[in-house]
JSON list of C-alpha atoms in Angstrom, two decimals:
[
{"chain": "A", "resi": 201, "resn": "UNK", "atom": "CA", "xyz": [58.79, 104.81, 200.99]},
{"chain": "A", "resi": 202, "resn": "UNK", "atom": "CA", "xyz": [61.14, 102.56, 202.96]},
{"chain": "A", "resi": 203, "resn": "UNK", "atom": "CA", "xyz": [60.97, 100.00, 200.13]},
{"chain": "A", "resi": 204, "resn": "UNK", "atom": "CA", "xyz": [61.89, 102.68, 197.60]},
{"chain": "A", "resi": 205, "resn": "UNK", "atom": "CA", "xyz": [64.91, 103.70, 199.61]},
{"chain": "A", "resi": 206, "resn": "UNK", "atom": "CA", "xyz": [66.03, 100.08, 200.05]},
{"chain": "A", "resi": 207, "resn": "UNK", "atom": "CA", "xyz": [65.62, 99.51, 196.31]},
{"chain": "A", "resi": 208, "resn": "UNK", "atom": "CA", "xyz": [67.58, 102.69, 195.52]},
{"chain": "A", "resi": 209, "resn": "UNK", "atom": "CA", "xyz": [70.31, 101.67, 197.98]},
{"chain": "A", "resi": 210, "resn": "UNK", "atom": "CA", "xyz": [70.55, 98.18, 196.41]},
{"chain": "A", "resi": 211, "resn": "UNK", "atom": "CA", "xyz": [70.72, 99.74, 192.94]},
{"chain": "A", "resi": 212, "resn": "UNK", "atom": "CA", "xyz": [73.48, 102.12, 194.07]},
{"chain": "A", "resi": 213, "resn": "UNK", "atom": "CA", "xyz": [75.41, 99.21, 195.58]},
{"chain": "A", "resi": 214, "resn": "UNK", "atom": "CA", "xyz": [75.14, 97.21, 192.32]},
{"chain": "A", "resi": 215, "resn": "UNK", "atom": "CA", "xyz": [76.27, 100.28, 190.34]},
{"chain": "A", "resi": 216, "resn": "UNK", "atom": "CA", "xyz": [79.32, 100.80, 192.57]},
{"chain": "A", "resi": 217, "resn": "UNK", "atom": "CA", "xyz": [80.17, 97.07, 192.53]},
{"chain": "A", "resi": 218, "resn": "UNK", "atom": "CA", "xyz": [79.94, 96.92, 188.71]},
{"chain": "A", "resi": 219, "resn": "UNK", "atom": "CA", "xyz": [82.05, 100.04, 188.21]},
{"chain": "A", "resi": 220, "resn": "UNK", "atom": "CA", "xyz": [85.37, 98.09, 188.04]},
{"chain": "A", "resi": 221, "resn": "UNK", "atom": "CA", "xyz": [83.82, 95.75, 185.47]},
{"chain": "A", "resi": 222, "resn": "UNK", "atom": "CA", "xyz": [82.69, 98.72, 183.38]},
{"chain": "A", "resi": 223, "resn": "UNK", "atom": "CA", "xyz": [86.18, 100.25, 183.55]},
{"chain": "A", "resi": 224, "resn": "UNK", "atom": "CA", "xyz": [87.76, 96.93, 182.57]},
{"chain": "A", "resi": 225, "resn": "UNK", "atom": "CA", "xyz": [85.39, 96.62, 179.61]},
{"chain": "A", "resi": 226, "resn": "UNK", "atom": "CA", "xyz": [86.21, 100.14, 178.44]},
{"chain": "A", "resi": 227, "resn": "UNK", "atom": "CA", "xyz": [89.98, 99.82, 178.84]},
{"chain": "A", "resi": 228, "resn": "UNK", "atom": "CA", "xyz": [90.20, 96.24, 177.52]},
{"chain": "A", "resi": 229, "resn": "UNK", "atom": "CA", "xyz": [87.67, 96.53, 174.74]},
{"chain": "A", "resi": 230, "resn": "UNK", "atom": "CA", "xyz": [90.33, 96.33, 172.03]},
{"chain": "A", "resi": 231, "resn": "UNK", "atom": "CA", "xyz": [91.73, 93.13, 173.57]},
{"chain": "A", "resi": 232, "resn": "UNK", "atom": "CA", "xyz": [88.28, 91.58, 173.83]},
{"chain": "A", "resi": 233, "resn": "UNK", "atom": "CA", "xyz": [87.43, 92.52, 170.26]},
{"chain": "A", "resi": 234, "resn": "UNK", "atom": "CA", "xyz": [90.77, 91.16, 169.07]},
{"chain": "A", "resi": 235, "resn": "UNK", "atom": "CA", "xyz": [90.23, 87.83, 170.84]},
{"chain": "A", "resi": 236, "resn": "UNK", "atom": "CA", "xyz": [86.74, 87.49, 169.41]},
{"chain": "A", "resi": 237, "resn": "UNK", "atom": "CA", "xyz": [87.98, 88.34, 165.90]},
{"chain": "A", "resi": 238, "resn": "UNK", "atom": "CA", "xyz": [90.90, 85.86, 166.16]},
{"chain": "A", "resi": 239, "resn": "UNK", "atom": "CA", "xyz": [88.60, 83.15, 167.47]},
{"chain": "A", "resi": 240, "resn": "UNK", "atom": "CA", "xyz": [86.23, 83.73, 164.58]},
{"chain": "A", "resi": 241, "resn": "UNK", "atom": "CA", "xyz": [89.11, 83.67, 162.05]},
{"chain": "A", "resi": 242, "resn": "UNK", "atom": "CA", "xyz": [90.44, 80.41, 163.51]},
{"chain": "A", "resi": 243, "resn": "UNK", "atom": "CA", "xyz": [86.97, 78.87, 163.39]},
{"chain": "A", "resi": 244, "resn": "UNK", "atom": "CA", "xyz": [86.62, 79.87, 159.72]},
{"chain": "A", "resi": 245, "resn": "UNK", "atom": "CA", "xyz": [90.08, 78.46, 158.91]},
{"chain": "A", "resi": 246, "resn": "UNK", "atom": "CA", "xyz": [89.29, 75.12, 160.61]},
{"chain": "A", "resi": 247, "resn": "UNK", "atom": "CA", "xyz": [85.96, 74.98, 158.76]},
{"chain": "A", "resi": 248, "resn": "UNK", "atom": "CA", "xyz": [87.68, 75.74, 155.44]},
{"chain": "A", "resi": 249, "resn": "UNK", "atom": "CA", "xyz": [90.29, 73.03, 156.10]},
{"chain": "A", "resi": 250, "resn": "UNK", "atom": "CA", "xyz": [87.59, 70.47, 156.93]},
{"chain": "A", "resi": 251, "resn": "UNK", "atom": "CA", "xyz": [85.74, 71.31, 153.71]},
{"chain": "A", "resi": 252, "resn": "UNK", "atom": "CA", "xyz": [88.95, 71.03, 151.69]},
{"chain": "A", "resi": 253, "resn": "UNK", "atom": "CA", "xyz": [89.78, 67.66, 153.23]},
{"chain": "A", "resi": 254, "resn": "UNK", "atom": "CA", "xyz": [86.25, 66.44, 152.55]},
{"chain": "A", "resi": 255, "resn": "UNK", "atom": "CA", "xyz": [86.54, 67.55, 148.89]},
{"chain": "A", "resi": 256, "resn": "UNK", "atom": "CA", "xyz": [89.93, 65.81, 148.58]},
{"chain": "A", "resi": 257, "resn": "UNK", "atom": "CA", "xyz": [88.51, 62.63, 150.10]},
{"chain": "A", "resi": 258, "resn": "UNK", "atom": "CA", "xyz": [85.71, 62.68, 147.55]},
{"chain": "A", "resi": 259, "resn": "UNK", "atom": "CA", "xyz": [88.11, 63.43, 144.68]},
{"chain": "A", "resi": 260, "resn": "UNK", "atom": "CA", "xyz": [90.69, 60.79, 145.67]},
{"chain": "A", "resi": 261, "resn": "UNK", "atom": "CA", "xyz": [89.60, 57.33, 146.64]},
{"chain": "A", "resi": 262, "resn": "UNK", "atom": "CA", "xyz": [91.47, 57.35, 149.98]},
{"chain": "A", "resi": 263, "resn": "UNK", "atom": "CA", "xyz": [90.30, 53.88, 150.97]},
{"chain": "A", "resi": 264, "resn": "UNK", "atom": "CA", "xyz": [91.42, 52.52, 147.60]},
{"chain": "A", "resi": 265, "resn": "UNK", "atom": "CA", "xyz": [94.92, 53.90, 148.16]},
{"chain": "A", "resi": 266, "resn": "UNK", "atom": "CA", "xyz": [95.27, 52.30, 151.58]},
{"chain": "A", "resi": 267, "resn": "UNK", "atom": "CA", "xyz": [93.56, 49.02, 150.77]},
{"chain": "A", "resi": 268, "resn": "UNK", "atom": "CA", "xyz": [96.82, 47.02, 150.66]},
{"chain": "A", "resi": 269, "resn": "UNK", "atom": "CA", "xyz": [98.43, 48.69, 153.72]},
{"chain": "A", "resi": 270, "resn": "UNK", "atom": "CA", "xyz": [97.99, 47.45, 157.27]},
{"chain": "A", "resi": 271, "resn": "UNK", "atom": "CA", "xyz": [97.24, 50.75, 159.03]},
{"chain": "A", "resi": 272, "resn": "UNK", "atom": "CA", "xyz": [97.18, 49.15, 162.48]},
{"chain": "A", "resi": 273, "resn": "UNK", "atom": "CA", "xyz": [101.00, 48.94, 162.22]},
{"chain": "A", "resi": 274, "resn": "UNK", "atom": "CA", "xyz": [101.10, 52.74, 162.59]},
{"chain": "A", "resi": 275, "resn": "UNK", "atom": "CA", "xyz": [99.02, 52.71, 165.79]},
{"chain": "A", "resi": 276, "resn": "UNK", "atom": "CA", "xyz": [101.27, 50.43, 167.82]},
{"chain": "A", "resi": 277, "resn": "UNK", "atom": "CA", "xyz": [102.26, 51.82, 171.21]},
{"chain": "A", "resi": 278, "resn": "UNK", "atom": "CA", "xyz": [105.91, 50.75, 170.86]},
{"chain": "A", "resi": 279, "resn": "UNK", "atom": "CA", "xyz": [106.32, 52.35, 167.41]},
{"chain": "A", "resi": 280, "resn": "UNK", "atom": "CA", "xyz": [108.61, 55.36, 167.50]},
{"chain": "A", "resi": 281, "resn": "UNK", "atom": "CA", "xyz": [107.86, 58.40, 165.40]},
{"chain": "A", "resi": 282, "resn": "UNK", "atom": "CA", "xyz": [110.08, 59.43, 162.52]},
{"chain": "A", "resi": 283, "resn": "UNK", "atom": "CA", "xyz": [110.90, 62.65, 164.40]},
{"chain": "A", "resi": 284, "resn": "UNK", "atom": "CA", "xyz": [112.23, 60.66, 167.36]},
{"chain": "A", "resi": 285, "resn": "UNK", "atom": "CA", "xyz": [114.28, 58.42, 165.06]},
{"chain": "A", "resi": 286, "resn": "UNK", "atom": "CA", "xyz": [115.69, 61.46, 163.23]},
{"chain": "A", "resi": 287, "resn": "UNK", "atom": "CA", "xyz": [116.68, 63.10, 166.54]},
{"chain": "A", "resi": 288, "resn": "UNK", "atom": "CA", "xyz": [118.47, 59.90, 167.59]},
{"chain": "A", "resi": 289, "resn": "UNK", "atom": "CA", "xyz": [120.22, 59.71, 164.20]},
{"chain": "A", "resi": 290, "resn": "UNK", "atom": "CA", "xyz": [121.51, 63.26, 164.66]},
{"chain": "A", "resi": 291, "resn": "UNK", "atom": "CA", "xyz": [122.78, 62.41, 168.13]},
{"chain": "A", "resi": 292, "resn": "UNK", "atom": "CA", "xyz": [124.44, 59.16, 167.01]},
{"chain": "A", "resi": 293, "resn": "UNK", "atom": "CA", "xyz": [125.96, 60.86, 163.97]},
{"chain": "A", "resi": 294, "resn": "UNK", "atom": "CA", "xyz": [127.77, 63.34, 166.21]},
{"chain": "A", "resi": 295, "resn": "UNK", "atom": "CA", "xyz": [129.25, 60.51, 168.29]},
{"chain": "A", "resi": 296, "resn": "UNK", "atom": "CA", "xyz": [130.05, 58.48, 165.17]},
{"chain": "A", "resi": 297, "resn": "UNK", "atom": "CA", "xyz": [132.00, 61.33, 163.58]},
{"chain": "A", "resi": 298, "resn": "UNK", "atom": "CA", "xyz": [133.77, 62.49, 166.73]},
{"chain": "A", "resi": 299, "resn": "UNK", "atom": "CA", "xyz": [134.18, 59.58, 169.19]},
{"chain": "A", "resi": 300, "resn": "UNK", "atom": "CA", "xyz": [136.08, 61.84, 171.61]},
{"chain": "A", "resi": 301, "resn": "UNK", "atom": "CA", "xyz": [138.83, 59.41, 172.60]},
{"chain": "A", "resi": 302, "resn": "UNK", "atom": "CA", "xyz": [136.46, 56.62, 173.56]},
{"chain": "A", "resi": 303, "resn": "UNK", "atom": "CA", "xyz": [137.16, 52.91, 173.17]},
{"chain": "A", "resi": 304, "resn": "UNK", "atom": "CA", "xyz": [136.91, 51.28, 169.75]},
{"chain": "A", "resi": 305, "resn": "UNK", "atom": "CA", "xyz": [134.18, 48.95, 170.97]},
{"chain": "A", "resi": 306, "resn": "UNK", "atom": "CA", "xyz": [132.12, 51.97, 172.05]},
{"chain": "A", "resi": 307, "resn": "UNK", "atom": "CA", "xyz": [132.54, 53.46, 168.58]},
{"chain": "A", "resi": 308, "resn": "UNK", "atom": "CA", "xyz": [131.41, 50.18, 166.98]},
{"chain": "A", "resi": 309, "resn": "UNK", "atom": "CA", "xyz": [128.33, 50.13, 169.24]},
{"chain": "A", "resi": 310, "resn": "UNK", "atom": "CA", "xyz": [127.47, 53.70, 168.19]},
{"chain": "A", "resi": 311, "resn": "UNK", "atom": "CA", "xyz": [127.83, 52.79, 164.51]},
{"chain": "A", "resi": 312, "resn": "UNK", "atom": "CA", "xyz": [125.61, 49.73, 165.02]},
{"chain": "A", "resi": 313, "resn": "UNK", "atom": "CA", "xyz": [122.99, 51.85, 166.81]},
{"chain": "A", "resi": 314, "resn": "UNK", "atom": "CA", "xyz": [123.21, 54.43, 164.02]},
{"chain": "A", "resi": 315, "resn": "UNK", "atom": "CA", "xyz": [122.66, 51.71, 161.42]},
{"chain": "A", "resi": 316, "resn": "UNK", "atom": "CA", "xyz": [119.71, 50.31, 163.39]},
{"chain": "A", "resi": 317, "resn": "UNK", "atom": "CA", "xyz": [118.11, 53.76, 163.47]},
{"chain": "A", "resi": 318, "resn": "UNK", "atom": "CA", "xyz": [118.75, 54.14, 159.73]},
{"chain": "A", "resi": 319, "resn": "UNK", "atom": "CA", "xyz": [116.91, 50.85, 159.25]},
{"chain": "A", "resi": 320, "resn": "UNK", "atom": "CA", "xyz": [114.02, 52.07, 161.44]},
{"chain": "A", "resi": 321, "resn": "UNK", "atom": "CA", "xyz": [113.76, 55.29, 159.41]},
{"chain": "A", "resi": 322, "resn": "UNK", "atom": "CA", "xyz": [113.70, 53.25, 156.19]},
{"chain": "A", "resi": 323, "resn": "UNK", "atom": "CA", "xyz": [110.92, 51.08, 157.63]},
{"chain": "A", "resi": 324, "resn": "UNK", "atom": "CA", "xyz": [108.93, 54.21, 158.54]},
{"chain": "A", "resi": 325, "resn": "UNK", "atom": "CA", "xyz": [109.28, 55.57, 155.02]},
{"chain": "A", "resi": 326, "resn": "UNK", "atom": "CA", "xyz": [108.98, 52.23, 153.23]},
{"chain": "A", "resi": 327, "resn": "UNK", "atom": "CA", "xyz": [112.46, 52.41, 151.71]},
{"chain": "A", "resi": 328, "resn": "UNK", "atom": "CA", "xyz": [114.54, 49.30, 150.93]},
{"chain": "A", "resi": 329, "resn": "UNK", "atom": "CA", "xyz": [117.80, 48.79, 152.82]},
{"chain": "A", "resi": 330, "resn": "UNK", "atom": "CA", "xyz": [120.31, 45.99, 153.37]},
{"chain": "A", "resi": 331, "resn": "UNK", "atom": "CA", "xyz": [122.36, 47.25, 156.33]},
{"chain": "A", "resi": 332, "resn": "UNK", "atom": "CA", "xyz": [121.68, 44.15, 158.43]},
{"chain": "A", "resi": 333, "resn": "UNK", "atom": "CA", "xyz": [122.97, 41.81, 155.73]},
{"chain": "A", "resi": 334, "resn": "UNK", "atom": "CA", "xyz": [126.30, 43.48, 154.95]},
{"chain": "A", "resi": 335, "resn": "UNK", "atom": "CA", "xyz": [129.65, 43.91, 156.68]},
{"chain": "A", "resi": 336, "resn": "UNK", "atom": "CA", "xyz": [132.79, 46.02, 156.25]},
{"chain": "A", "resi": 337, "resn": "UNK", "atom": "CA", "xyz": [133.12, 48.30, 153.22]},
{"chain": "A", "resi": 338, "resn": "UNK", "atom": "CA", "xyz": [129.89, 46.98, 151.69]},
{"chain": "A", "resi": 339, "resn": "UNK", "atom": "CA", "xyz": [128.01, 48.06, 154.80]},
{"chain": "A", "resi": 340, "resn": "UNK", "atom": "CA", "xyz": [129.64, 51.52, 154.64]},
{"chain": "A", "resi": 341, "resn": "UNK", "atom": "CA", "xyz": [128.62, 51.88, 150.99]},
{"chain": "A", "resi": 342, "resn": "UNK", "atom": "CA", "xyz": [125.08, 50.76, 151.84]},
{"chain": "A", "resi": 343, "resn": "UNK", "atom": "CA", "xyz": [125.02, 53.26, 154.72]},
{"chain": "A", "resi": 344, "resn": "UNK", "atom": "CA", "xyz": [125.88, 56.10, 152.31]},
{"chain": "A", "resi": 345, "resn": "UNK", "atom": "CA", "xyz": [123.21, 54.86, 149.86]},
{"chain": "A", "resi": 346, "resn": "UNK", "atom": "CA", "xyz": [120.58, 54.69, 152.63]},
{"chain": "A", "resi": 347, "resn": "UNK", "atom": "CA", "xyz": [121.54, 58.16, 153.90]},
{"chain": "A", "resi": 348, "resn": "UNK", "atom": "CA", "xyz": [121.10, 59.44, 150.33]},
{"chain": "A", "resi": 349, "resn": "UNK", "atom": "CA", "xyz": [117.66, 57.85, 150.01]},
{"chain": "A", "resi": 350, "resn": "UNK", "atom": "CA", "xyz": [116.59, 59.28, 153.37]},
{"chain": "A", "resi": 351, "resn": "UNK", "atom": "CA", "xyz": [117.90, 62.68, 152.31]},
{"chain": "A", "resi": 352, "resn": "UNK", "atom": "CA", "xyz": [115.93, 62.45, 149.05]},
{"chain": "A", "resi": 353, "resn": "UNK", "atom": "CA", "xyz": [112.84, 61.55, 151.11]},
{"chain": "A", "resi": 354, "resn": "UNK", "atom": "CA", "xyz": [113.29, 64.75, 153.16]},
{"chain": "A", "resi": 355, "resn": "UNK", "atom": "CA", "xyz": [115.23, 63.50, 156.20]},
{"chain": "A", "resi": 356, "resn": "UNK", "atom": "CA", "xyz": [118.45, 65.53, 156.35]},
{"chain": "A", "resi": 357, "resn": "UNK", "atom": "CA", "xyz": [121.23, 63.81, 158.25]},
{"chain": "A", "resi": 358, "resn": "UNK", "atom": "CA", "xyz": [124.59, 65.18, 159.41]},
{"chain": "A", "resi": 359, "resn": "UNK", "atom": "CA", "xyz": [127.47, 64.57, 157.02]},
{"chain": "A", "resi": 360, "resn": "UNK", "atom": "CA", "xyz": [130.21, 62.04, 157.69]},
{"chain": "A", "resi": 361, "resn": "UNK", "atom": "CA", "xyz": [132.67, 64.88, 158.25]},
{"chain": "A", "resi": 362, "resn": "UNK", "atom": "CA", "xyz": [132.01, 67.47, 160.97]},
{"chain": "A", "resi": 363, "resn": "UNK", "atom": "CA", "xyz": [130.68, 70.88, 159.91]},
{"chain": "A", "resi": 364, "resn": "UNK", "atom": "CA", "xyz": [129.79, 69.73, 156.40]},
{"chain": "A", "resi": 365, "resn": "UNK", "atom": "CA", "xyz": [126.23, 69.45, 155.11]},
{"chain": "A", "resi": 366, "resn": "UNK", "atom": "CA", "xyz": [125.13, 66.29, 153.37]},
{"chain": "A", "resi": 367, "resn": "UNK", "atom": "CA", "xyz": [124.85, 66.69, 149.59]},
{"chain": "A", "resi": 368, "resn": "UNK", "atom": "CA", "xyz": [122.88, 63.98, 147.84]},
{"chain": "A", "resi": 369, "resn": "UNK", "atom": "CA", "xyz": [121.12, 64.62, 144.56]}
]
């Protein structure tokens, strides 16, 4: 009889201790169901994407397309991403357009840095450029040509005049 009471007391203690968990399950059931459903949907989407990529790999000879390209060049630690280069170009373009009363030599350094970043973006995208070989007006014309090519490739740069969008077609 003592064992029965001890067992009943232990069972009552477990029931009282699990009561907050039961309340949480009842009140948060919609959240739990939503998380499970979202997790399942994400899993299905990832699976569908993997299958699509596998089908594309079979349909297109991916290794044949990259046979002549040295892919280790893209894995270098010191290689900057195109997004970083584009952010720097936007920053330099603002200083290039509006030097803010700074010295002429500072402005020339900003233009040189801008040109160097244009060259880096062209290297990332595999576009030809000749900014390092030219000077004066020829370099300015080449800069406009390179900006147009980068714009056509999807990299939108600030215009040479403030508050104007770049229009290359």
